[in-house]
Amino acid sequence: MVKFTADELRRIMDYKHNIRNMSVIAHVDHGKSTLTDSLVAAAGIIAQEVAGDVRMTDTRADEAERGITIKSTGISLYYEMTDASLKSFKGERNGNEYLINLIDSPGHVDFSSEVTAALRITDGALVVVDCVEGVCVQTETVLRQALGERIRPVLTVNKMDRCFLELQVDGEEAYQTFQRVIENANVIMATYEDPLLGDVMVYPEKGTVAFSAGLHGWAFTLTNFAKMYATKFGVDEAKMMERLWGENFFDPATKKWTTKNTGSATCKRGFVQFCYEPIKQIINTCMNDQKDKLWPMLQKLGVTMKSDEKDLMGKPLMKRVMQTWLPASTALLEMMIFHLPSPHTAQRYRVENLYEGPLDDAYANAIRNCDPEGPLMLYVSKMIPASDKGRFFAFGRVFAGKVSTGLKVRIMGPNYVPGEKKDLYVKSVQRTVIWMGKRQETVEDVPCGNTVALVGLDQFITKNATLTNEKETDAHPIKAMKFSVSPVVRVAVQCKVASDLPKLVEGLKRLAKSDPMVVCSMEESGEHIVAGAGELHLEICLKDLQDDFMGGAEIIKSDPVVSFRETVLERSSRIVMSKSPNKHNRLYMEARPLEDGLAEAIDDGRIGPRDDPKIRSKILAEEFGWDKELAKKIWAFGPETTGPNMVVDMCKGVQYLNEIKDSVVAGFQWASKEGPLAEENMRGICFEVCDVVLHTDAIHRGGGQVIPTARRVIYASHLTAKPRLLEPVYLVEIQAPEQALGGIYSVLNQKRGHVFEEMQRQGTPLYNIKAYLPVVESFGFSSTLRAATSGQAFPQCVFDHWDMMSSDPLEAGSQASTLVADIRKRKGLKEQMTPLSDFEDKL
Amino acid sequence: MELESNYEIRRVADFIRSNYFTRVALQFPDELLKDSMRVVKALRQELSSSVKLYVMADTTYGSCCVDEVGAAHVNAECVIHYGHTCLSPTSRLPALFIFGKASISTSNCARNVLSHGLKSGKPVLVLFGLEYAHAIPDIREELARNASSLSGSTSMVEYFYADVSCSVVNPSETSKPANQLGLVDSEVVNGCLTEETSQNYSMGGLSWRLPKGRNMEEYLLFWIGMDNPAFANLALTFNSCEIVRYDATEDSLMTDVSQQTKILKRRYYLVQKAKDANMVGILVGTLGVAGYLHIIHQMRELVTKAGKKSYTFVMGRPNPAKLANFPECDVFINVSCAQTALLDSKEFFAPVITPFEAMLAFERGSQWTGAYVLEFPELISSTPSVVREESEEARFSFLQGGYVEDLDLRDNEEVEKDGMSALVNATEKALQVRDEDSQSLTKSIPKSGAEYLARRSYQGLDIKESNSLPQKFLSGRSGKASGYKHEKRNGN
């Protein structure tokens, strides 16, 4: 631990070249937190006065209980490089002191929104991969996310100790395993070719891959060994590093390097010969307590042990020896300092990803140059509950300028549109705070390139926001984060005692703030809804709600509820017509399903109401086969003006049509939000206005006549187009040994899931299974699976797509119709669907 | 004679004679209109020819209220109101209410009250639909007889009865009017409770007193009558009480009131929705109920204070088609008598809420604790007491799941602070509007009717654009709206 005062820490913050902001990302259980702990133990900054009585790893009780990380936690590390090691460092620097702001993030997929928030405020990522399990689904997801944010990755192959102790594999086999892990990671990274970011692939021979044993606290990069052998072989370090990886073999008998295995018994791969074998030897000697052999060996390596450590035996001895020889902190921190960008470097290319406004204005330039004298640009990525109940720190990163105590800032919320007043506040920062371990220290100001926590803004920020100086009225906000998960699982909550309602309302507000992903909303029936990414996520949220945000007031939660979507299977069987209440106006309409992939394109924002109509019609024509003219006649997207449904004008030569357009659109927004089956949102439907008959007097074709009629005719056309329900489906990835496969299949079958990929991981007895599982069936899936496989299988579920349910909801007794009846009952609607005849009129 | 007893011809005649009214309006709801001529004939026989009688049919607003405006058309001096009523106080004319007499089996009813009272062990408060008011003395007697025969075996259950506060309403009277019916004797029975020891409750024309120091929650409410708005109001107002309903026509007991709690929750949702509204329509749903003007003013003030824009509409009984003519309004406040105020808003384009709900929604810092108020006098007395704080938290919207702000407020503040920047902002805004109205399919949320209009793609006749050449003469459609002539041909 490094003991520091706030002032000393603040001093380093000004050296923007000597700062590294990085996150630790990985699949669940690959050892992020353990590895982080060993770094923190060596280099964590801790306020001087409290040194000694603070445990860095002290996190939430439930985290410890479950053995998983739930919230991302930020920690600052201090590391002083030696001049010798900095010799080969080419980048700009300012002295030898380095400040590393590290964020440990959760690995469970349910909490990946935390990862997203962490990535936004960091420039580099340490990707941790289990050397046995290899690259898993979550590794892939977070890696993609990181690259999408232009975060430069470095890799560490973790849990090396398993190779030596548990599996006892020989050198060549281990090398192959590591090689595969690195290759797999590189395959993912290679798909993100980005000229600005350059080559993001990782190479052991370049020092961007480390090998670590988080549990035992040691790690190395090839640099460590290269240094050691360079002098011995009389070659320079870079050359040596290349020899230590890849197809380079050394035969001690002939003392020759070859690029092929000569076949001689003593010829071994460079990595095996010079890295793996020595470590293996040391470990074995320690484990077998051959101390007489050990001491000379250590002496040769230049490792000196303290006298009391010399008495250790077996595993503790081995740990100690390894930690002294190859300390994890040195290897990893040096790797980060060398290969991850400083804010100054990173913001140069990240500005494109970050800034919404024009890339040549003052704000973009300030971000690009990481200019502490420029206008303030600060992104709040998450809200952290403060120790006094009900208040929050706004945690984020300063991208440009300085934020200081008492500064008046413009808060631009996620719905802010430049030039308007929506979602915009001007408030002053009460305090600027930096984290020193568990303690927060108030500082005067924080310059760009650093992370910061702000006090006094929590009443105006829900989840995230962009802050700038008060007068900078023309600043655009920093782009909103894109989450890889979506809140598909919902529960209704209510308080046990009716008079606790104000508490519940307050608690939900705070919950919404504390988690980037959770959504607190309300149903039409008046129930409060909490929506989360998965069962586990919801469980944690509700626990927080009750214990932390409501002061323990009891709540009742409903069973998890899944929201559905309503769609159509084919074109309406006929053109349907509805008459206005005064019978003077008629609307004729047809519904048809949108082309495959179009709804997703609208979801992704590739096609939307804000697009240039020309570009939109081009995409529609080229990718989805629309008629170019028709593509220009889209009246609206819905629901909420951006949803994946459309209303299109197909009329020819209708008088007054322009007058009723707004009314039809209003009716469409209304109807697409509450479909005719169960009042769920519609999805993937195109409504075509075929013909319109209107009264000649404007007063008789006003909104009052047309809006309800438009809604009715939309319902009628929906019901005549073979309506279907869409249900959300998870992509499940399970890793398990072969003997557990039977159990997995039977559970999946039971739950209507289907496996679409089964792959054995090379070199392991583990199988990787990918399957689709309806979200409805996923409740209790984890525990059932664990029971069926005696705990060997661990699933990760991510929302993947909407799947059409084949049964007809209009057919009495079908699965879909019972489902519809259930939803209607829950929502307090009439149990019977309104029949078509109530929507369609006859002449 | 059934007509005589049902419509209380004699009492009406006495009332008219004793007050020397010469022009009398008889107000019938639609379902009783068929009897109106017979009632008039019967009254004619009783009254001198100098008295002019007028029959008023369908009212502009709810038929439960006295149609004072209608009566004013004929210069009537009083209104005789027949059928179901909310007994809302009138503002101009005296009125006599004839509730009608629905048939009820007193013995069955009494037995149900008794058995249910014993089961719950709570004191029972008997409330009833006004059409059963005539049967209450009989039920009470029956009950007393049954109870005494049962006493000894179980602990005595206390019974309380509501009274009809009055059947004559005089506009000038503000205090509780004297009871003019034969129900006076019920006062005597309850007489042991003096003013000091009891607390008055009244609602929908019923009033009752309970001993001081006891809450309504401690009572079992026993409702005799149908599941009508009056019952819904009761269930909403006393939503924490246990309520059972005895349906006299089916002779059955309903203990399940989950429907009512559902309604309450739904109203709660509407309140939340109203909070997000930018433009509020105030519907004048009554021109008779005393205090309506006061409430309308109060609502306007409330809406303006909340930084929203209000528009007042007089449109008679609201229906979806009428309200949808004003799509700019995000929510409507229905100012009307208690029993017509609750409109189920499913069919409406924008939700319709009551003045009480509006108070909940638009008063910052007010929270719903479960109480529900529908009647005007209570509403007026509960005028806002909370003073707005200067710096306050942004409002959290449950519909949007995030913070939202109320805009106009801050605009005003800024004008005061800095005239210069306000001007700049205004110009900026104006430029914004122009810039946006071209092709884009989404537009910012309008804050006033004018902005809404500017946002519409069609804003009325465009004179400049139209081509000045006279158009060709065309023949239009002919026939009926249900099917024009050319359509009929196509259809068949």
PDB file of N, CA, C and O in Angstrom, chain A residues 350-399:
ATOM      1  N   ARG A 350     -10.319   9.066 -29.296  1.00  0.00           N
ATOM      2  CA  ARG A 350     -11.643   8.749 -28.750  1.00  0.00           C
ATOM      3  C   ARG A 350     -12.647   9.872 -28.932  1.00  0.00           C
ATOM      4  O   ARG A 350     -13.846   9.664 -28.779  1.00  0.00           O
ATOM      5  N   VAL A 351     -12.176  11.056 -29.220  1.00  0.00           N
ATOM      6  CA  VAL A 351     -13.091  12.187 -29.301  1.00  0.00           C
ATOM      7  C   VAL A 351     -14.234  11.927 -30.284  1.00  0.00           C
ATOM      8  O   VAL A 351     -15.379  12.280 -30.035  1.00  0.00           O
ATOM      9  N   GLU A 352     -13.917  11.223 -31.373  1.00  0.00           N
ATOM     10  CA  GLU A 352     -14.957  10.892 -32.354  1.00  0.00           C
ATOM     11  C   GLU A 352     -16.062  10.056 -31.746  1.00  0.00           C
ATOM     12  O   GLU A 352     -17.224  10.200 -32.074  1.00  0.00           O
ATOM     13  N   ASN A 353     -15.673   9.135 -30.887  1.00  0.00           N
ATOM     14  CA  ASN A 353     -16.659   8.266 -30.252  1.00  0.00           C
ATOM     15  C   ASN A 353     -17.428   8.996 -29.171  1.00  0.00           C
ATOM     16  O   ASN A 353     -18.541   8.642 -28.848  1.00  0.00           O
ATOM     17  N   LEU A 354     -16.762   9.978 -28.589  1.00  0.00           N
ATOM     18  CA  LEU A 354     -17.326  10.582 -27.401  1.00  0.00           C
ATOM     19  C   LEU A 354     -18.258  11.744 -27.703  1.00  0.00           C
ATOM     20  O   LEU A 354     -19.346  11.833 -27.146  1.00  0.00           O
ATOM     21  N   TYR A 355     -17.823  12.601 -28.583  1.00  0.00           N
ATOM     22  CA  TYR A 355     -18.518  13.874 -28.692  1.00  0.00           C
ATOM     23  C   TYR A 355     -19.606  13.820 -29.744  1.00  0.00           C
ATOM     24  O   TYR A 355     -19.399  13.331 -30.843  1.00  0.00           O
ATOM     25  N   GLU A 356     -20.776  14.353 -29.382  1.00  0.00           N
ATOM     26  CA  GLU A 356     -21.918  14.329 -30.294  1.00  0.00           C
ATOM     27  C   GLU A 356     -21.881  15.470 -31.297  1.00  0.00           C
ATOM     28  O   GLU A 356     -22.409  15.350 -32.386  1.00  0.00           O
ATOM     29  N   GLY A 357     -21.292  16.547 -30.895  1.00  0.00           N
ATOM     30  CA  GLY A 357     -21.336  17.747 -31.719  1.00  0.00           C
ATOM     31  C   GLY A 357     -20.309  17.721 -32.837  1.00  0.00           C
ATOM     32  O   GLY A 357     -19.668  16.698 -33.084  1.00  0.00           O
ATOM     33  N   PRO A 358     -20.141  18.829 -33.524  1.00  0.00           N
ATOM     34  CA  PRO A 358     -19.157  18.906 -34.611  1.00  0.00           C
ATOM     35  C   PRO A 358     -17.745  18.702 -34.070  1.00  0.00           C
ATOM     36  O   PRO A 358     -17.426  19.191 -32.983  1.00  0.00           O
ATOM     37  N   LEU A 359     -16.935  17.969 -34.823  1.00  0.00           N
ATOM     38  CA  LEU A 359     -15.632  17.570 -34.301  1.00  0.00           C
ATOM     39  C   LEU A 359     -14.582  18.660 -34.439  1.00  0.00           C
ATOM     40  O   LEU A 359     -13.407  18.432 -34.175  1.00  0.00           O
ATOM     41  N   ASP A 360     -15.000  19.845 -34.859  1.00  0.00           N
ATOM     42  CA  ASP A 360     -14.003  20.896 -34.973  1.00  0.00           C
ATOM     43  C   ASP A 360     -14.317  22.064 -34.046  1.00  0.00           C
ATOM     44  O   ASP A 360     -13.702  23.109 -34.138  1.00  0.00           O
ATOM     45  N   ASP A 361     -15.320  21.891 -33.162  1.00  0.00           N
ATOM     46  CA  ASP A 361     -15.603  23.022 -32.282  1.00  0.00           C
ATOM     47  C   ASP A 361     -14.671  22.999 -31.067  1.00  0.00           C
ATOM     48  O   ASP A 361     -13.853  22.094 -30.886  1.00  0.00           O
ATOM     49  N   ALA A 362     -14.811  24.034 -30.256  1.00  0.00           N
ATOM     50  CA  ALA A 362     -13.883  24.219 -29.137  1.00  0.00           C
ATOM     51  C   ALA A 362     -13.900  23.027 -28.184  1.00  0.00           C
ATOM     52  O   ALA A 362     -12.870  22.645 -27.624  1.00  0.00           O
ATOM     53  N   TYR A 363     -15.078  22.426 -28.036  1.00  0.00           N
ATOM     54  CA  TYR A 363     -15.206  21.335 -27.057  1.00  0.00           C
ATOM     55  C   TYR A 363     -14.512  20.081 -27.573  1.00  0.00           C
ATOM     56  O   TYR A 363     -13.824  19.392 -26.834  1.00  0.00           O
ATOM     57  N   ALA A 364     -14.734  19.822 -28.860  1.00  0.00           N
ATOM     58  CA  ALA A 364     -14.086  18.653 -29.443  1.00  0.00           C
ATOM     59  C   ALA A 364     -12.572  18.809 -29.362  1.00  0.00           C
ATOM     60  O   ALA A 364     -11.860  17.858 -29.024  1.00  0.00           O
ATOM     61  N   ASN A 365     -12.099  20.013 -29.638  1.00  0.00           N
ATOM     62  CA  ASN A 365     -10.661  20.229 -29.594  1.00  0.00           C
ATOM     63  C   ASN A 365     -10.116  20.076 -28.187  1.00  0.00           C
ATOM     64  O   ASN A 365      -9.036  19.515 -27.985  1.00  0.00           O
ATOM     65  N   ALA A 366     -10.867  20.575 -27.224  1.00  0.00           N
ATOM     66  CA  ALA A 366     -10.415  20.469 -25.838  1.00  0.00           C
ATOM     67  C   ALA A 366     -10.329  19.009 -25.421  1.00  0.00           C
ATOM     68  O   ALA A 366      -9.394  18.597 -24.738  1.00  0.00           O
ATOM     69  N   ILE A 367     -11.305  18.223 -25.857  1.00  0.00           N
ATOM     70  CA  ILE A 367     -11.266  16.799 -25.528  1.00  0.00           C
ATOM     71  C   ILE A 367     -10.093  16.148 -26.247  1.00  0.00           C
ATOM     72  O   ILE A 367      -9.323  15.394 -25.675  1.00  0.00           O
ATOM     73  N   ARG A 368      -9.937  16.498 -27.507  1.00  0.00           N
ATOM     74  CA  ARG A 368      -8.896  15.885 -28.321  1.00  0.00           C
ATOM     75  C   ARG A 368      -7.519  16.112 -27.699  1.00  0.00           C
ATOM     76  O   ARG A 368      -6.700  15.209 -27.624  1.00  0.00           O
ATOM     77  N   ASN A 369      -7.309  17.329 -27.212  1.00  0.00           N
ATOM     78  CA  ASN A 369      -5.988  17.648 -26.683  1.00  0.00           C
ATOM     79  C   ASN A 369      -5.877  17.417 -25.190  1.00  0.00           C
ATOM     80  O   ASN A 369      -4.849  17.701 -24.600  1.00  0.00           O
ATOM     81  N   CYS A 370      -6.946  16.941 -24.590  1.00  0.00           N
ATOM     82  CA  CYS A 370      -6.987  16.741 -23.148  1.00  0.00           C
ATOM     83  C   CYS A 370      -6.477  18.018 -22.471  1.00  0.00           C
ATOM     84  O   CYS A 370      -5.515  18.018 -21.716  1.00  0.00           O
ATOM     85  N   ASP A 371      -7.138  19.104 -22.784  1.00  0.00           N
ATOM     86  CA  ASP A 371      -6.653  20.423 -22.418  1.00  0.00           C
ATOM     87  C   ASP A 371      -7.214  20.857 -21.070  1.00  0.00           C
ATOM     88  O   ASP A 371      -8.402  21.132 -20.948  1.00  0.00           O
ATOM     89  N   PRO A 372      -6.368  20.958 -20.066  1.00  0.00           N
ATOM     90  CA  PRO A 372      -6.882  21.352 -18.744  1.00  0.00           C
ATOM     91  C   PRO A 372      -7.336  22.807 -18.713  1.00  0.00           C
ATOM     92  O   PRO A 372      -8.066  23.205 -17.818  1.00  0.00           O
ATOM     93  N   GLU A 373      -6.910  23.588 -19.695  1.00  0.00           N
ATOM     94  CA  GLU A 373      -7.310  24.990 -19.714  1.00  0.00           C
ATOM     95  C   GLU A 373      -8.561  25.200 -20.564  1.00  0.00           C
ATOM     96  O   GLU A 373      -9.089  26.299 -20.630  1.00  0.00           O
ATOM     97  N   GLY A 374      -9.004  24.170 -21.240  1.00  0.00           N
ATOM     98  CA  GLY A 374     -10.152  24.303 -22.134  1.00  0.00           C
ATOM     99  C   GLY A 374     -11.464  24.304 -21.355  1.00  0.00           C
ATOM    100  O   GLY A 374     -11.484  24.276 -20.125  1.00  0.00           O
ATOM    101  N   PRO A 375     -12.589  24.364 -22.076  1.00  0.00           N
ATOM    102  CA  PRO A 375     -13.891  24.302 -21.411  1.00  0.00           C
ATOM    103  C   PRO A 375     -14.080  22.932 -20.754  1.00  0.00           C
ATOM    104  O   PRO A 375     -13.571  21.929 -21.242  1.00  0.00           O
ATOM    105  N   LEU A 376     -14.822  22.931 -19.668  1.00  0.00           N
ATOM    106  CA  LEU A 376     -15.049  21.676 -18.949  1.00  0.00           C
ATOM    107  C   LEU A 376     -15.904  20.729 -19.781  1.00  0.00           C
ATOM    108  O   LEU A 376     -16.941  21.111 -20.310  1.00  0.00           O
ATOM    109  N   MET A 377     -15.450  19.501 -19.925  1.00  0.00           N
ATOM    110  CA  MET A 377     -16.276  18.440 -20.489  1.00  0.00           C
ATOM    111  C   MET A 377     -16.127  17.254 -19.552  1.00  0.00           C
ATOM    112  O   MET A 377     -15.036  16.703 -19.406  1.00  0.00           O
ATOM    113  N   LEU A 378     -17.213  16.910 -18.915  1.00  0.00           N
ATOM    114  CA  LEU A 378     -17.150  15.846 -17.919  1.00  0.00           C
ATOM    115  C   LEU A 378     -18.310  14.905 -18.166  1.00  0.00           C
ATOM    116  O   LEU A 378     -19.433  15.361 -18.375  1.00  0.00           O
ATOM    117  N   TYR A 379     -18.038  13.640 -18.185  1.00  0.00           N
ATOM    118  CA  TYR A 379     -19.125  12.680 -18.374  1.00  0.00           C
ATOM    119  C   TYR A 379     -19.361  11.921 -17.081  1.00  0.00           C
ATOM    120  O   TYR A 379     -18.438  11.317 -16.535  1.00  0.00           O
ATOM    121  N   VAL A 380     -20.600  11.983 -16.596  1.00  0.00           N
ATOM    122  CA  VAL A 380     -20.967  11.231 -15.399  1.00  0.00           C
ATOM    123  C   VAL A 380     -21.463   9.873 -15.859  1.00  0.00           C
ATOM    124  O   VAL A 380     -22.454   9.776 -16.571  1.00  0.00           O
ATOM    125  N   SER A 381     -20.751   8.828 -15.485  1.00  0.00           N
ATOM    126  CA  SER A 381     -21.117   7.514 -16.002  1.00  0.00           C
ATOM    127  C   SER A 381     -21.955   6.720 -15.024  1.00  0.00           C
ATOM    128  O   SER A 381     -22.652   5.797 -15.406  1.00  0.00           O
ATOM    129  N   LYS A 382     -21.856   7.033 -13.754  1.00  0.00           N
ATOM    130  CA  LYS A 382     -22.736   6.331 -12.821  1.00  0.00           C
ATOM    131  C   LYS A 382     -22.894   7.110 -11.536  1.00  0.00           C
ATOM    132  O   LYS A 382     -22.134   8.041 -11.247  1.00  0.00           O
ATOM    133  N   MET A 383     -23.901   6.707 -10.795  1.00  0.00           N
ATOM    134  CA  MET A 383     -24.175   7.359  -9.523  1.00  0.00           C
ATOM    135  C   MET A 383     -23.850   6.357  -8.423  1.00  0.00           C
ATOM    136  O   MET A 383     -24.305   5.219  -8.453  1.00  0.00           O
ATOM    137  N   ILE A 384     -23.075   6.790  -7.457  1.00  0.00           N
ATOM    138  CA  ILE A 384     -22.676   5.878  -6.391  1.00  0.00           C
ATOM    139  C   ILE A 384     -23.355   6.308  -5.099  1.00  0.00           C
ATOM    140  O   ILE A 384     -23.236   7.464  -4.692  1.00  0.00           O
ATOM    141  N   PRO A 385     -24.074   5.400  -4.462  1.00  0.00           N
ATOM    142  CA  PRO A 385     -24.740   5.764  -3.211  1.00  0.00           C
ATOM    143  C   PRO A 385     -23.716   6.232  -2.176  1.00  0.00           C
ATOM    144  O   PRO A 385     -22.676   5.608  -1.992  1.00  0.00           O
ATOM    145  N   ALA A 386     -24.006   7.323  -1.537  1.00  0.00           N
ATOM    146  CA  ALA A 386     -23.112   7.833  -0.502  1.00  0.00           C
ATOM    147  C   ALA A 386     -23.488   7.195   0.821  1.00  0.00           C
ATOM    148  O   ALA A 386     -24.532   6.567   0.942  1.00  0.00           O
ATOM    149  N   SER A 387     -22.610   7.389   1.793  1.00  0.00           N
ATOM    150  CA  SER A 387     -22.879   6.708   3.059  1.00  0.00           C
ATOM    151  C   SER A 387     -24.102   7.299   3.749  1.00  0.00           C
ATOM    152  O   SER A 387     -24.844   6.584   4.403  1.00  0.00           O
ATOM    153  N   ASP A 388     -24.327   8.618   3.588  1.00  0.00           N
ATOM    154  CA  ASP A 388     -25.587   9.112   4.162  1.00  0.00           C
ATOM    155  C   ASP A 388     -26.709   8.773   3.203  1.00  0.00           C
ATOM    156  O   ASP A 388     -26.673   9.067   2.017  1.00  0.00           O
ATOM    157  N   LYS A 389     -27.692   8.120   3.754  1.00  0.00           N
ATOM    158  CA  LYS A 389     -28.747   7.506   2.940  1.00  0.00           C
ATOM    159  C   LYS A 389     -29.416   8.524   2.041  1.00  0.00           C
ATOM    160  O   LYS A 389     -29.736   9.623   2.449  1.00  0.00           O
ATOM    161  N   GLY A 390     -29.595   8.113   0.841  1.00  0.00           N
ATOM    162  CA  GLY A 390     -30.400   8.929  -0.049  1.00  0.00           C
ATOM    163  C   GLY A 390     -29.602   9.869  -0.923  1.00  0.00           C
ATOM    164  O   GLY A 390     -30.123  10.423  -1.861  1.00  0.00           O
ATOM    165  N   ARG A 391     -28.331  10.065  -0.609  1.00  0.00           N
ATOM    166  CA  ARG A 391     -27.551  10.932  -1.468  1.00  0.00           C
ATOM    167  C   ARG A 391     -26.623  10.103  -2.350  1.00  0.00           C
ATOM    168  O   ARG A 391     -26.310   8.963  -2.025  1.00  0.00           O
ATOM    169  N   PHE A 392     -26.209  10.724  -3.431  1.00  0.00           N
ATOM    170  CA  PHE A 392     -25.359  10.004  -4.372  1.00  0.00           C
ATOM    171  C   PHE A 392     -24.171  10.865  -4.788  1.00  0.00           C
ATOM    172  O   PHE A 392     -24.290  12.085  -4.854  1.00  0.00           O
ATOM    173  N   PHE A 393     -23.065  10.199  -5.067  1.00  0.00           N
ATOM    174  CA  PHE A 393     -21.963  10.862  -5.738  1.00  0.00           C
ATOM    175  C   PHE A 393     -22.193  10.680  -7.230  1.00  0.00           C
ATOM    176  O   PHE A 393     -22.577   9.606  -7.663  1.00  0.00           O
ATOM    177  N   ALA A 394     -21.925  11.736  -7.982  1.00  0.00           N
ATOM    178  CA  ALA A 394     -21.925  11.578  -9.429  1.00  0.00           C
ATOM    179  C   ALA A 394     -20.488  11.247  -9.824  1.00  0.00           C
ATOM    180  O   ALA A 394     -19.592  12.053  -9.627  1.00  0.00           O
ATOM    181  N   PHE A 395     -20.283  10.041 -10.348  1.00  0.00           N
ATOM    182  CA  PHE A 395     -18.944   9.573 -10.633  1.00  0.00           C
ATOM    183  C   PHE A 395     -18.693   9.627 -12.124  1.00  0.00           C
ATOM    184  O   PHE A 395     -19.525   9.191 -12.919  1.00  0.00           O
ATOM    185  N   GLY A 396     -17.575  10.194 -12.506  1.00  0.00           N
ATOM    186  CA  GLY A 396     -17.323  10.296 -13.939  1.00  0.00           C
ATOM    187  C   GLY A 396     -15.897  10.676 -14.227  1.00  0.00           C
ATOM    188  O   GLY A 396     -15.026  10.590 -13.369  1.00  0.00           O
ATOM    189  N   ARG A 397     -15.688  11.082 -15.464  1.00  0.00           N
ATOM    190  CA  ARG A 397     -14.341  11.411 -15.891  1.00  0.00           C
ATOM    191  C   ARG A 397     -14.324  12.789 -16.512  1.00  0.00           C
ATOM    192  O   ARG A 397     -15.226  13.148 -17.268  1.00  0.00           O
ATOM    193  N   VAL A 398     -13.288  13.495 -16.193  1.00  0.00           N
ATOM    194  CA  VAL A 398     -13.111  14.817 -16.787  1.00  0.00           C
ATOM    195  C   VAL A 398     -12.362  14.618 -18.102  1.00  0.00           C
ATOM    196  O   VAL A 398     -11.262  14.075 -18.113  1.00  0.00           O
ATOM    197  N   PHE A 399     -12.984  15.014 -19.200  1.00  0.00           N
ATOM    198  CA  PHE A 399     -12.340  14.839 -20.487  1.00  0.00           C
ATOM    199  C   PHE A 399     -11.608  16.107 -20.919  1.00  0.00           C
ATOM    200  O   PHE A 399     -10.697  16.065 -21.728  1.00  0.00           O
TER     201      PHE A 399
END
